[in-house]
């Protein structure tokens, strides 16, 4: 597909803003997907191209968190393995199935997350007791959320963060950091499948990816420097906006 020059400028800026937001609280897809669709891309091409640009953002944020000591491979490797498996299965399934049913379910799940977070003002301020063992947690959520991200996608980072905080007892900073590693894993697996299917617009994805790298670097540094209260506020804002977008897309539009 060919676009007017100003569209390429919009793609770059969209990637930058989405990378910044996604590194802090997730939800960058509620910005990138509408822009890609508004450019005239068919939905399957928009979703595939979004995986390419999103891989750059989650990759940059993951690298920054690793460099700053928020992630160690021994802690996340089992999650990466299970997420890889789940994402491969989910992306393959989307080529065979209709994802519209999930689009009806996800808003209800996000309502629960939003209310729970809103009514838990101390959530994520400090590490807490873990309710599940590390291996069992990643077996369930690595495969489950990996599959979901490969199959559908919206809200994956939100689900990861809330699960890590509530079930593994992580504080929000550590949960946000590990979420980026899992997002990167599922993104790159899904991207590989979409590249094989020929649905990715490489130039657009790379341009947005460049913006993602800049935005993710700035955003991940803010997570490292800011207090948990700031991250929680940003998190709630993005959950709310994601929720409104999904409700509109699934039940109104």
JSON list of N, CA and C in Angstrom, two decimals, residues 6 17-18 22 26 41 47 71 74 77 81-82 86 122 132 148 165 171 193 197-198 200 210 213 216 233 250 253:
[
{"chain": "A", "resi": 6, "resn": "UNK", "atom": "N", "xyz": [2.35, 12.78, 4.65]},
{"chain": "A", "resi": 6, "resn": "UNK", "atom": "CA", "xyz": [1.95, 13.16, 6.00]},
{"chain": "A", "resi": 6, "resn": "UNK", "atom": "C", "xyz": [1.53, 11.95, 6.83]},
{"chain": "A", "resi": 17, "resn": "UNK", "atom": "N", "xyz": [4.35, 8.03, 20.77]},
{"chain": "A", "resi": 17, "resn": "UNK", "atom": "CA", "xyz": [3.39, 8.21, 21.86]},
{"chain": "A", "resi": 17, "resn": "UNK", "atom": "C", "xyz": [2.97, 6.86, 22.44]},
{"chain": "A", "resi": 18, "resn": "UNK", "atom": "N", "xyz": [2.68, 5.89, 21.56]},
{"chain": "A", "resi": 18, "resn": "UNK", "atom": "CA", "xyz": [2.24, 4.57, 22.01]},
{"chain": "A", "resi": 18, "resn": "UNK", "atom": "C", "xyz": [3.35, 3.86, 22.78]},
{"chain": "A", "resi": 22, "resn": "UNK", "atom": "N", "xyz": [2.83, 2.64, 26.52]},
{"chain": "A", "resi": 22, "resn": "UNK", "atom": "CA", "xyz": [2.86, 1.19, 26.71]},
{"chain": "A", "resi": 22, "resn": "UNK", "atom": "C", "xyz": [3.93, 0.79, 27.73]},
{"chain": "A", "resi": 26, "resn": "UNK", "atom": "N", "xyz": [0.94, -0.06, 29.64]},
{"chain": "A", "resi": 26, "resn": "UNK", "atom": "CA", "xyz": [0.26, -0.87, 28.64]},
{"chain": "A", "resi": 26, "resn": "UNK", "atom": "C", "xyz": [-0.84, -0.07, 27.96]},
{"chain": "A", "resi": 41, "resn": "UNK", "atom": "N", "xyz": [-5.95, 0.81, 5.96]},
{"chain": "A", "resi": 41, "resn": "UNK", "atom": "CA", "xyz": [-5.49, -0.59, 5.96]},
{"chain": "A", "resi": 41, "resn": "UNK", "atom": "C", "xyz": [-6.64, -1.54, 6.30]},
{"chain": "A", "resi": 47, "resn": "UNK", "atom": "N", "xyz": [-3.53, -5.27, 12.09]},
{"chain": "A", "resi": 47, "resn": "UNK", "atom": "CA", "xyz": [-3.14, -6.06, 13.24]},
{"chain": "A", "resi": 47, "resn": "UNK", "atom": "C", "xyz": [-1.73, -6.62, 13.08]},
{"chain": "A", "resi": 71, "resn": "UNK", "atom": "N", "xyz": [15.11, -6.78, 36.03]},
{"chain": "A", "resi": 71, "resn": "UNK", "atom": "CA", "xyz": [14.80, -8.12, 35.51]},
{"chain": "A", "resi": 71, "resn": "UNK", "atom": "C", "xyz": [16.06, -8.97, 35.53]},
{"chain": "A", "resi": 74, "resn": "UNK", "atom": "N", "xyz": [16.94, -15.53, 35.24]},
{"chain": "A", "resi": 74, "resn": "UNK", "atom": "CA", "xyz": [16.52, -16.70, 36.01]},
{"chain": "A", "resi": 74, "resn": "UNK", "atom": "C", "xyz": [15.08, -16.57, 36.50]},
{"chain": "A", "resi": 77, "resn": "UNK", "atom": "N", "xyz": [12.73, -16.59, 32.71]},
{"chain": "A", "resi": 77, "resn": "UNK", "atom": "CA", "xyz": [12.92, -17.54, 31.62]},
{"chain": "A", "resi": 77, "resn": "UNK", "atom": "C", "xyz": [11.77, -18.53, 31.50]},
{"chain": "A", "resi": 81, "resn": "UNK", "atom": "N", "xyz": [9.30, -19.02, 28.15]},
{"chain": "A", "resi": 81, "resn": "UNK", "atom": "CA", "xyz": [9.07, -20.30, 27.47]},
{"chain": "A", "resi": 81, "resn": "UNK", "atom": "C", "xyz": [7.58, -20.58, 27.31]},
{"chain": "A", "resi": 82, "resn": "UNK", "atom": "N", "xyz": [6.82, -20.44, 28.41]},
{"chain": "A", "resi": 82, "resn": "UNK", "atom": "CA", "xyz": [5.38, -20.71, 28.34]},
{"chain": "A", "resi": 82, "resn": "UNK", "atom": "C", "xyz": [4.65, -19.68, 27.49]},
{"chain": "A", "resi": 86, "resn": "UNK", "atom": "N", "xyz": [2.29, -20.33, 24.20]},
{"chain": "A", "resi": 86, "resn": "UNK", "atom": "CA", "xyz": [0.94, -19.81, 24.12]},
{"chain": "A", "resi": 86, "resn": "UNK", "atom": "C", "xyz": [0.72, -18.89, 22.94]},
{"chain": "A", "resi": 122, "resn": "UNK", "atom": "N", "xyz": [-3.55, 0.70, 47.90]},
{"chain": "A", "resi": 122, "resn": "UNK", "atom": "CA", "xyz": [-2.18, 0.30, 48.25]},
{"chain": "A", "resi": 122, "resn": "UNK", "atom": "C", "xyz": [-1.62, -0.75, 47.30]},
{"chain": "A", "resi": 132, "resn": "UNK", "atom": "N", "xyz": [0.70, -17.98, 44.33]},
{"chain": "A", "resi": 132, "resn": "UNK", "atom": "CA", "xyz": [1.02, -19.11, 43.47]},
{"chain": "A", "resi": 132, "resn": "UNK", "atom": "C", "xyz": [2.53, -19.24, 43.37]},
{"chain": "A", "resi": 148, "resn": "UNK", "atom": "N", "xyz": [-3.73, -15.55, 24.30]},
{"chain": "A", "resi": 148, "resn": "UNK", "atom": "CA", "xyz": [-4.63, -14.41, 24.10]},
{"chain": "A", "resi": 148, "resn": "UNK", "atom": "C", "xyz": [-3.98, -13.31, 23.27]},
{"chain": "A", "resi": 165, "resn": "UNK", "atom": "N", "xyz": [1.00, -8.64, 40.13]},
{"chain": "A", "resi": 165, "resn": "UNK", "atom": "CA", "xyz": [0.84, -7.93, 41.39]},
{"chain": "A", "resi": 165, "resn": "UNK", "atom": "C", "xyz": [0.01, -8.75, 42.38]},
{"chain": "A", "resi": 171, "resn": "UNK", "atom": "N", "xyz": [5.63, -5.68, 43.37]},
{"chain": "A", "resi": 171, "resn": "UNK", "atom": "CA", "xyz": [5.24, -4.27, 43.34]},
{"chain": "A", "resi": 171, "resn": "UNK", "atom": "C", "xyz": [5.05, -3.85, 41.89]},
{"chain": "A", "resi": 193, "resn": "UNK", "atom": "N", "xyz": [4.71, -15.29, 12.66]},
{"chain": "A", "resi": 193, "resn": "UNK", "atom": "CA", "xyz": [3.61, -15.95, 11.96]},
{"chain": "A", "resi": 193, "resn": "UNK", "atom": "C", "xyz": [2.98, -15.01, 10.94]},
{"chain": "A", "resi": 197, "resn": "UNK", "atom": "N", "xyz": [2.67, -15.16, 6.82]},
{"chain": "A", "resi": 197, "resn": "UNK", "atom": "CA", "xyz": [1.41, -15.07, 6.09]},
{"chain": "A", "resi": 197, "resn": "UNK", "atom": "C", "xyz": [1.39, -13.90, 5.11]},
{"chain": "A", "resi": 198, "resn": "UNK", "atom": "N", "xyz": [2.41, -13.02, 5.15]},
{"chain": "A", "resi": 198, "resn": "UNK", "atom": "CA", "xyz": [2.52, -11.92, 4.19]},
{"chain": "A", "resi": 198, "resn": "UNK", "atom": "C", "xyz": [1.62, -10.74, 4.45]},
{"chain": "A", "resi": 200, "resn": "UNK", "atom": "N", "xyz": [2.19, -8.17, 6.73]},
{"chain": "A", "resi": 200, "resn": "UNK", "atom": "CA", "xyz": [2.84, -7.04, 7.41]},
{"chain": "A", "resi": 200, "resn": "UNK", "atom": "C", "xyz": [3.32, -6.00, 6.40]},
{"chain": "A", "resi": 210, "resn": "UNK", "atom": "N", "xyz": [10.54, 2.68, 15.03]},
{"chain": "A", "resi": 210, "resn": "UNK", "atom": "CA", "xyz": [11.55, 3.67, 15.41]},
{"chain": "A", "resi": 210, "resn": "UNK", "atom": "C", "xyz": [10.99, 4.62, 16.46]},
{"chain": "A", "resi": 213, "resn": "UNK", "atom": "N", "xyz": [10.73, 2.84, 19.84]},
{"chain": "A", "resi": 213, "resn": "UNK", "atom": "CA", "xyz": [11.99, 2.73, 20.57]},
{"chain": "A", "resi": 213, "resn": "UNK", "atom": "C", "xyz": [12.23, 3.97, 21.42]},
{"chain": "A", "resi": 216, "resn": "UNK", "atom": "N", "xyz": [9.42, 4.17, 24.20]},
{"chain": "A", "resi": 216, "resn": "UNK", "atom": "CA", "xyz": [9.57, 3.14, 25.21]},
{"chain": "A", "resi": 216, "resn": "UNK", "atom": "C", "xyz": [10.76, 3.42, 26.12]},
{"chain": "A", "resi": 233, "resn": "UNK", "atom": "N", "xyz": [-1.65, 5.58, 38.85]},
{"chain": "A", "resi": 233, "resn": "UNK", "atom": "CA", "xyz": [-2.57, 6.54, 38.22]},
{"chain": "A", "resi": 233, "resn": "UNK", "atom": "C", "xyz": [-2.55, 6.38, 36.70]},
{"chain": "A", "resi": 250, "resn": "UNK", "atom": "N", "xyz": [-16.87, -3.08, 20.43]},
{"chain": "A", "resi": 250, "resn": "UNK", "atom": "CA", "xyz": [-17.54, -4.36, 20.50]},
{"chain": "A", "resi": 250, "resn": "UNK", "atom": "C", "xyz": [-19.07, -4.26, 20.55]},
{"chain": "A", "resi": 253, "resn": "UNK", "atom": "N", "xyz": [-20.11, 0.45, 17.92]},
{"chain": "A", "resi": 253, "resn": "UNK", "atom": "CA", "xyz": [-19.75, 0.72, 16.51]},
{"chain": "A", "resi": 253, "resn": "UNK", "atom": "C", "xyz": [-20.36, -0.32, 15.58]}
]
